PDB file of C-alpha atoms in Angstrom:
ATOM      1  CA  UNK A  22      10.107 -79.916 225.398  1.00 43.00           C
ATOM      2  CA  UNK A  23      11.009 -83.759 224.302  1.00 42.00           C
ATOM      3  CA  UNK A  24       8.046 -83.954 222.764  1.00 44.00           C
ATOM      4  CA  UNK A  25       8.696 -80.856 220.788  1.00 44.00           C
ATOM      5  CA  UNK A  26      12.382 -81.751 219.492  1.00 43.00           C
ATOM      6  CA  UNK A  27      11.030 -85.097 218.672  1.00 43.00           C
ATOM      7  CA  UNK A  28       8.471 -83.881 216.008  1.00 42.00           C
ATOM      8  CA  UNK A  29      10.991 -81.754 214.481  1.00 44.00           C
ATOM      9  CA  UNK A  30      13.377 -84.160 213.997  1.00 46.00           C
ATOM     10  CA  UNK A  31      10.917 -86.565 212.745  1.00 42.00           C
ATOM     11  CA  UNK A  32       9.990 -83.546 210.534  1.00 43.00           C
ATOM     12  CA  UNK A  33      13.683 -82.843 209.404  1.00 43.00           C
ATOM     13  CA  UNK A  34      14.093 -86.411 208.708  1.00 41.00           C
ATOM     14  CA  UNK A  35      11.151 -86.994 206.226  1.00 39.00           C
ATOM     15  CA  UNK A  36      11.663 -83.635 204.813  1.00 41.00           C
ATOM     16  CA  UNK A  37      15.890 -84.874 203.975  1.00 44.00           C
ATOM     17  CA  UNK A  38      13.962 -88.042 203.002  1.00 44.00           C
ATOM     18  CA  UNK A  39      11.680 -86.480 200.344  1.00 45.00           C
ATOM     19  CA  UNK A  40      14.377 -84.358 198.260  1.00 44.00           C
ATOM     20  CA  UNK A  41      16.353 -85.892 195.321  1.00 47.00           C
ATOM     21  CA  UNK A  42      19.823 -86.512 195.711  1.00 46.00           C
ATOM     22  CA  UNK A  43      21.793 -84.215 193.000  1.00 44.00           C
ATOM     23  CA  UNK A  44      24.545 -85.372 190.842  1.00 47.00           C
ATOM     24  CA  UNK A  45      27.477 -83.895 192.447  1.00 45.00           C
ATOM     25  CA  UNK A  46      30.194 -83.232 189.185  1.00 48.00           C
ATOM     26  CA  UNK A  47      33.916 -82.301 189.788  1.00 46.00           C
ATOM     27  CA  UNK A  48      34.985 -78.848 190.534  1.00 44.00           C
ATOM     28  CA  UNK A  49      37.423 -78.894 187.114  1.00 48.00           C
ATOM     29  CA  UNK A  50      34.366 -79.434 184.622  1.00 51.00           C
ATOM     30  CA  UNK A  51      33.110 -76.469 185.944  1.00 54.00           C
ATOM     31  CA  UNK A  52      35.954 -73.986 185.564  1.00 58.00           C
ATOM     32  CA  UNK A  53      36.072 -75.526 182.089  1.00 61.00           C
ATOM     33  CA  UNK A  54      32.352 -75.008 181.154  1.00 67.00           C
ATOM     34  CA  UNK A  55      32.329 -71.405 182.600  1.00 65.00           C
ATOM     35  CA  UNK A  56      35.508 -70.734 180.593  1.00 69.00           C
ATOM     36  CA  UNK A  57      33.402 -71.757 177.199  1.00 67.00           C
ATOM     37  CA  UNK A  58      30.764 -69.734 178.296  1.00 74.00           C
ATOM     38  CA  UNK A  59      33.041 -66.278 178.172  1.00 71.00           C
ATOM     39  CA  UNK A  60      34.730 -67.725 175.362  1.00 71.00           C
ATOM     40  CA  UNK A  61      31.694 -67.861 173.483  1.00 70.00           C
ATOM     41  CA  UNK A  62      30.410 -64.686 174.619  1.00 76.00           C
ATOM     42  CA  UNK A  63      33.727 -63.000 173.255  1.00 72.00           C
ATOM     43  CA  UNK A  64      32.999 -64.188 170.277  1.00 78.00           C
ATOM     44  CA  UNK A  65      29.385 -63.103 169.900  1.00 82.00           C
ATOM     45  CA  UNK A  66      30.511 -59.645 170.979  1.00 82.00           C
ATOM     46  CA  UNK A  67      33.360 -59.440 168.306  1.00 82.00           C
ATOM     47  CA  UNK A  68      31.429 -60.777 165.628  1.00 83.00           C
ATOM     48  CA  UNK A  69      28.181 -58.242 166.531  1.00 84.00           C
ATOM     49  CA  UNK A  70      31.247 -55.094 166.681  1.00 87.00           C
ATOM     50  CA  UNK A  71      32.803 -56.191 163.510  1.00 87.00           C
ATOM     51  CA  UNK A  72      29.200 -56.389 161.254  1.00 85.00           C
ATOM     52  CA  UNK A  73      28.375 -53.035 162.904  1.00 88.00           C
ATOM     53  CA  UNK A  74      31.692 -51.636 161.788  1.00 89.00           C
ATOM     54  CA  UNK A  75      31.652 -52.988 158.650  1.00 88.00           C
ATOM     55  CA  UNK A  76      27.838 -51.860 157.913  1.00 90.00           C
ATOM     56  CA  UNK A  77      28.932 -48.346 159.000  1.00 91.00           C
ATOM     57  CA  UNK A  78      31.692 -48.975 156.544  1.00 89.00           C
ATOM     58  CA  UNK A  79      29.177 -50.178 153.479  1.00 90.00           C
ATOM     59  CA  UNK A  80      27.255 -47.015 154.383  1.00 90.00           C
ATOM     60  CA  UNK A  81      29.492 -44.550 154.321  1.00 86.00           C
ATOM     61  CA  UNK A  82      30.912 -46.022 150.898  1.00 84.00           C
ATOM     62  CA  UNK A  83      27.574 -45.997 149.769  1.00 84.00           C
ATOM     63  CA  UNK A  84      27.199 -42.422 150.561  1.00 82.00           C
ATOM     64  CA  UNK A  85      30.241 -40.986 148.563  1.00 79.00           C
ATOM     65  CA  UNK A  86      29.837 -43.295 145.789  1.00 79.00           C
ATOM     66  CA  UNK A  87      25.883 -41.693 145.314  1.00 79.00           C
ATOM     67  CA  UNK A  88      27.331 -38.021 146.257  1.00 75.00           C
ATOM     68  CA  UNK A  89      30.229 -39.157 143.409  1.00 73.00           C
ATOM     69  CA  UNK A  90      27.251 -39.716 140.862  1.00 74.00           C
ATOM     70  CA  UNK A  91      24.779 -36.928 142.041  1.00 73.00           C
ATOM     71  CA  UNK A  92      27.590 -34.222 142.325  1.00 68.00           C
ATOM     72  CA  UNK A  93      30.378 -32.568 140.671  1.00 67.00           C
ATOM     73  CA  UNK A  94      33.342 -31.841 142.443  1.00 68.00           C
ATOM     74  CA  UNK A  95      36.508 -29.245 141.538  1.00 70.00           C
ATOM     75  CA  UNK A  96      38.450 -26.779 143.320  1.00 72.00           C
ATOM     76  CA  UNK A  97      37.609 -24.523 140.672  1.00 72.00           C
ATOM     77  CA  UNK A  98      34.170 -23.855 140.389  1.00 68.00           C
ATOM     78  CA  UNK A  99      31.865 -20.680 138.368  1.00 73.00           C
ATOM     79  CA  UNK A 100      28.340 -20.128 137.904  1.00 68.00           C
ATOM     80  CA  UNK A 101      26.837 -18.873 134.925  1.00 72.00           C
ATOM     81  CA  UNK A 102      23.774 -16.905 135.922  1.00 71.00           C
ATOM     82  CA  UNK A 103      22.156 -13.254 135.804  1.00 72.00           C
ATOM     83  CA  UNK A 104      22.918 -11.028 138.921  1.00 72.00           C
ATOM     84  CA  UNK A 105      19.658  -9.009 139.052  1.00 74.00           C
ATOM     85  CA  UNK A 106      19.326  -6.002 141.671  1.00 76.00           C
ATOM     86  CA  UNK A 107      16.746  -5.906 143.587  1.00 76.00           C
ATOM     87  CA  UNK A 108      15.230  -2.840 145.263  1.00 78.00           C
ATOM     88  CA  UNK A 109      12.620  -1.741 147.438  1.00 77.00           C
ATOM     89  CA  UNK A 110      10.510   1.451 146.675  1.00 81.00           C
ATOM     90  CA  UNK A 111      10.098   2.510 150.159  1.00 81.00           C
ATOM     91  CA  UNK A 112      12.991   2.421 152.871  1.00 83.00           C
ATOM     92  CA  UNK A 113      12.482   0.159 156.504  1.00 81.00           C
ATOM     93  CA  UNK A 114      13.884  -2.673 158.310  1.00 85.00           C
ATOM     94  CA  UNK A 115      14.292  -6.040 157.096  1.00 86.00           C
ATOM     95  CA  UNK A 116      11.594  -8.369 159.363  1.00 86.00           C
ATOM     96  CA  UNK A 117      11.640 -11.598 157.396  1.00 88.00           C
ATOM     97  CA  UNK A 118      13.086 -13.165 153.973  1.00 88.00           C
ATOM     98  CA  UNK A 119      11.589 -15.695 152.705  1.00 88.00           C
ATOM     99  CA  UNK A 120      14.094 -16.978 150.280  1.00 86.00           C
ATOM    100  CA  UNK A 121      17.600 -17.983 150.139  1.00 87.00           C
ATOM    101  CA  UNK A 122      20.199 -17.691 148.318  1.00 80.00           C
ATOM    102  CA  UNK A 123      20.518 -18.990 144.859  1.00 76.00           C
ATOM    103  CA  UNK A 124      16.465 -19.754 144.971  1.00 83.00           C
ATOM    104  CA  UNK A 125      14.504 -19.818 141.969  1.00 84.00           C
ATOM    105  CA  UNK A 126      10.848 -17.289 142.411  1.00 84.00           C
ATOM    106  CA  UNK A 127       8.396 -16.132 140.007  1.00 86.00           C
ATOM    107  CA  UNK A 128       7.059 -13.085 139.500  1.00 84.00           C
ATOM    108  CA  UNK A 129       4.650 -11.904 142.654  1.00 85.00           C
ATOM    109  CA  UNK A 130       6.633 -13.938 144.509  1.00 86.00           C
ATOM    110  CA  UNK A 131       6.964 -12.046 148.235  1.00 88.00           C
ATOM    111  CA  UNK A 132      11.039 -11.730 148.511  1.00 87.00           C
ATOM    112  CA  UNK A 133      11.298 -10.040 151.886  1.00 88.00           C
ATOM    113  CA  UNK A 134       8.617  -8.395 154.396  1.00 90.00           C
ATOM    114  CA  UNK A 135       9.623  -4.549 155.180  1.00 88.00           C
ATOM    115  CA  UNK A 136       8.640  -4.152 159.020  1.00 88.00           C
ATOM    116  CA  UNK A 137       5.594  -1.738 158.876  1.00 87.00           C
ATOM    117  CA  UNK A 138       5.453   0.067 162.001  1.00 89.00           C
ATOM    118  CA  UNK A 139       7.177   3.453 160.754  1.00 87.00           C
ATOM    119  CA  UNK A 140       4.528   3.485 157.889  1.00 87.00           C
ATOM    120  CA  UNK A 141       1.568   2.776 160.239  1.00 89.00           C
ATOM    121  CA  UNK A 142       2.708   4.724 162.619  1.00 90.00           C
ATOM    122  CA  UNK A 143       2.328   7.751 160.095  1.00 89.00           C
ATOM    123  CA  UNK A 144      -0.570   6.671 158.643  1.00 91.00           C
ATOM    124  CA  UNK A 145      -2.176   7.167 161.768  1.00 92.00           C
ATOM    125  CA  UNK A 146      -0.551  10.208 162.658  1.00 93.00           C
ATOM    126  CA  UNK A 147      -2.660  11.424 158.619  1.00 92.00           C
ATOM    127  CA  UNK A 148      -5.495   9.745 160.125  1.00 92.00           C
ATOM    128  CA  UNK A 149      -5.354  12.358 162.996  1.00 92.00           C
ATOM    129  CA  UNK A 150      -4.303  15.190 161.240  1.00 92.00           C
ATOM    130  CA  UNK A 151      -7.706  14.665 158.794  1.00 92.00           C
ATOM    131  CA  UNK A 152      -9.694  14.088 161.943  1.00 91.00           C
ATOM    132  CA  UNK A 153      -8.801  17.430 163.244  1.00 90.00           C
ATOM    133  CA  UNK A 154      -9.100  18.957 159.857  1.00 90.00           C
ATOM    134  CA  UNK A 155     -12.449  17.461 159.900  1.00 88.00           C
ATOM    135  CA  UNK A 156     -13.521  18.693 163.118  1.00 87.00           C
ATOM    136  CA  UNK A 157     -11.953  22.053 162.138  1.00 85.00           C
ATOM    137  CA  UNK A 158     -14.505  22.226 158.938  1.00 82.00           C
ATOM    138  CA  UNK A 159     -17.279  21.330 161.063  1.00 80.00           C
ATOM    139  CA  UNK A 160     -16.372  23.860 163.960  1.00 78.00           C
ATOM    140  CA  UNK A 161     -15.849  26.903 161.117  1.00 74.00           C
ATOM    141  CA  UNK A 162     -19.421  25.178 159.174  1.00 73.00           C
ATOM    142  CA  UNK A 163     -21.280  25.979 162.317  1.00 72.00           C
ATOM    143  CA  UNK A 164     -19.429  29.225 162.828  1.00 71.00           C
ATOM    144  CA  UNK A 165     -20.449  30.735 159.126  1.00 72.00           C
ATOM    145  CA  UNK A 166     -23.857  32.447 159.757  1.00 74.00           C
ATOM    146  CA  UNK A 167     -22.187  33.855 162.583  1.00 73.00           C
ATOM    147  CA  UNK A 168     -19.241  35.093 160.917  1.00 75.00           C
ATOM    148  CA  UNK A 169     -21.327  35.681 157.522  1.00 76.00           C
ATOM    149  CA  UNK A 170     -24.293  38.073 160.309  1.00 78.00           C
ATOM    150  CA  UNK A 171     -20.916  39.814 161.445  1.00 80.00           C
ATOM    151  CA  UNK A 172     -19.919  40.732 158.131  1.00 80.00           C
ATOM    152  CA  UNK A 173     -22.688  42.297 156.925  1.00 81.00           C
ATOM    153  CA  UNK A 174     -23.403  43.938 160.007  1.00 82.00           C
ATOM    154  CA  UNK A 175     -19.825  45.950 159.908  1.00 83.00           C
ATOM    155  CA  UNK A 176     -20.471  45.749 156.131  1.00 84.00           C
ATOM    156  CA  UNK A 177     -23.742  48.234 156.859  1.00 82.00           C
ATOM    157  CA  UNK A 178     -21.947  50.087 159.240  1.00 83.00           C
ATOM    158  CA  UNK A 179     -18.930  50.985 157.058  1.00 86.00           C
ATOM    159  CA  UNK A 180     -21.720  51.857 154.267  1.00 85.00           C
ATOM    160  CA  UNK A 181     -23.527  53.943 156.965  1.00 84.00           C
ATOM    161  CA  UNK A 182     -19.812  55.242 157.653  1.00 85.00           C
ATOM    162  CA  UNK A 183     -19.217  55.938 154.413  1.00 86.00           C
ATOM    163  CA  UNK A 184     -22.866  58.123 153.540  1.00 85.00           C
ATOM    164  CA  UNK A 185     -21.884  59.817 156.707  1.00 86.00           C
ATOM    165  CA  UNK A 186     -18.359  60.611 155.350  1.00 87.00           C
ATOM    166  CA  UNK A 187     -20.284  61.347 152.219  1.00 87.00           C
ATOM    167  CA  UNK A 188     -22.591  63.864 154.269  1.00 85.00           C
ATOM    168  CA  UNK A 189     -19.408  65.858 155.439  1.00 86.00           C
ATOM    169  CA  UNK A 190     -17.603  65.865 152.733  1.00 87.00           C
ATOM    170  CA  UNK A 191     -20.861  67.941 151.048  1.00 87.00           C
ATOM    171  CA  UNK A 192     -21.132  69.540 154.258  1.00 87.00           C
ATOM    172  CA  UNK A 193     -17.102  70.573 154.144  1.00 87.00           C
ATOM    173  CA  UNK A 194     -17.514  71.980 150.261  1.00 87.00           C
ATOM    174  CA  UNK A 195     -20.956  74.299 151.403  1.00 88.00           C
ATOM    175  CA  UNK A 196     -18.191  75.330 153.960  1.00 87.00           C
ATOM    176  CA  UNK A 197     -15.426  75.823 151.254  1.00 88.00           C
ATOM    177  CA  UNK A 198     -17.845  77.972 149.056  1.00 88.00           C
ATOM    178  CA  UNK A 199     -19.070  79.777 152.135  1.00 87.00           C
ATOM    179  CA  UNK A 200     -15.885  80.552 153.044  1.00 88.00           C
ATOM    180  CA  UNK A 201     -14.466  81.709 149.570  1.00 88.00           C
ATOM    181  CA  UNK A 202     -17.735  83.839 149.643  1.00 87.00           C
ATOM    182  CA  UNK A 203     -16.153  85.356 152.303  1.00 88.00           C
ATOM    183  CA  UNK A 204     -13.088  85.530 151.642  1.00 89.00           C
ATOM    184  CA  UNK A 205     -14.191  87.770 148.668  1.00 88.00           C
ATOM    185  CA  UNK A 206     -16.004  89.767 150.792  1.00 88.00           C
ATOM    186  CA  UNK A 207     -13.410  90.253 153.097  1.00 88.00           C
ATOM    187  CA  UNK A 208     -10.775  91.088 150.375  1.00 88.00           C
ATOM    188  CA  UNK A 209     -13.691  94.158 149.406  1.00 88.00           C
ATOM    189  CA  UNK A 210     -13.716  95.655 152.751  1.00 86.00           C
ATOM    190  CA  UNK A 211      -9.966  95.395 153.005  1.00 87.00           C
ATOM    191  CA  UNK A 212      -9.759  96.896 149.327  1.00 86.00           C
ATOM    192  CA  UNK A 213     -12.374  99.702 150.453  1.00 85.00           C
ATOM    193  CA  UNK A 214     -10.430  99.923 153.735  1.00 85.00           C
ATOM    194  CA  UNK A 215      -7.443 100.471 152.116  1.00 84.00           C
ATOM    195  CA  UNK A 216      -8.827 103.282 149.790  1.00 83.00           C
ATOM    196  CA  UNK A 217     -10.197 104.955 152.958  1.00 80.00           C
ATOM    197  CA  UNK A 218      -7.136 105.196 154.704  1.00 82.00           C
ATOM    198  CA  UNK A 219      -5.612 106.647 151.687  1.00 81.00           C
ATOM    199  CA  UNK A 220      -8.299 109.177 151.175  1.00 80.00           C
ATOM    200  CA  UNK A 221      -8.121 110.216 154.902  1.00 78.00           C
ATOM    201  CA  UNK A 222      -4.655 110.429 155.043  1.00 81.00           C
ATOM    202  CA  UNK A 223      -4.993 113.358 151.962  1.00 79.00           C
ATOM    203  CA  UNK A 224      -7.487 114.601 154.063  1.00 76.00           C
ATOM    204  CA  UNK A 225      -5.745 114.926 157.590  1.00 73.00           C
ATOM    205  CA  UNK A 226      -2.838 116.466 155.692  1.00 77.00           C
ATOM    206  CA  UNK A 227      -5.310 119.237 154.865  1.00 74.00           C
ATOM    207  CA  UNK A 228      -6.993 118.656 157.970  1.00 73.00           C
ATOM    208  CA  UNK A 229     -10.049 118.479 156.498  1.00 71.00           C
ATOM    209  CA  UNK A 230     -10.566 115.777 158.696  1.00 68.00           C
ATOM    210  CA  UNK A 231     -10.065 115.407 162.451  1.00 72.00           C
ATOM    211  CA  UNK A 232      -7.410 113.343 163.848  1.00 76.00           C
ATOM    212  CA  UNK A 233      -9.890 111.247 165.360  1.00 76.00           C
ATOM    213  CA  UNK A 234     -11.740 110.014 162.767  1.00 75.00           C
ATOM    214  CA  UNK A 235      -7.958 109.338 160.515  1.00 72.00           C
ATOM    215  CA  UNK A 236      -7.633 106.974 163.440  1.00 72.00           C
TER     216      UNK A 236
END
């Protein structure tokens, strides 16, 4: 333990030995060198604010002096231009302009892009309606011979119809002649009748005749 706490003194001792002395100063030179030092920084800081204010100031002069020069200014102001109307030739919504107001375009110049759905919307809705018409062609194409075999089939039936109406109506005027034929015939026999039963009646009056054969 003494041998100990005699090293480190020995060790504290050459260690005080081998630092410098410093140059102690009095406490008022101090306070007066730190008050400099804000002083001075004060300063600096004022200064720095004061050139930034007054470069804000030279540019802000600078700025209405070129807007003075560049532009008129009045309380009164017109334009002198053209008002030209502008129309579409189909009806939508607006989905983008792409110019503003007071814009100078040439001709060809796309003003304003009419949204398109509506119109695509019924050109495939015609695209549909000539696919079906389409399909309907080809459906009634392949259904022709049929239809045209059809045709002609009631087409020879109605003529076959028709020579047999043809046929009857012959057959109905034989009839009609027969029958007038007949008819004259029977018009005779009633004629003939009728002069019998005349002539008998004379002749039962003078009983000629028997009562049963005037019957």
């Amino acid at each position: 333990m003494s041998n100990n706490t005699n090293r480190n003194d020995t060790h504290m001792t050459l260690v005080d030995e081998e630092l410098p002395a410093l140059p102690v100063e009095p406490a008022e030179s101090s306070d007066n060198s730190a008050t400099e030092t804000r002083q001075g920084t004060l300063s600096r800081r004022k200064r720095v604010l004061l050139g930034a204010i007054a470069l804000l100031v030279l540019i802000a002069g600078a700025y209405f002096v070129r807007n003075a020069f560049l532009y008129a200014d009045t309380d009164d102001a017109q334009v002198d231009g053209h008002v030209m109307p502008l129309s579409a030739r189909i009806n939508g919504h607006i989905l983008q302009v792409n110019v503003v107001e007071g814009q100078f375009v040439h001709a060809g110049d796309v003003l304003v892009v009419i949204d398109p759905k509506d119109y695509q919307v019924a050109a495939n809705r015609a695209k549909a309606n000539v696919a079906d018409a389409e399909a309907s062609a080809a459906s009634s194409h392949y259904n022709v011979p049929i239809t045209s075999a059809t045709a002609w089939s009631n087409l020879d039936s109605t003529r076959s119809s028709v020579s047999n109406a043809e046929a009857g109506v012959k057959a109905a005027e034989q009839n009609l002649e027969s029958a007038k034929a007949t008819l004259v015939q029977a018009e005779a026999n009633a004629a003939k009748t009728d002069a019998d039963l005349v002539r008998y009646t004379q002749l039962v009056a003078k009983e000629d005749v028997s009562r049963q054969q005037y019957d």
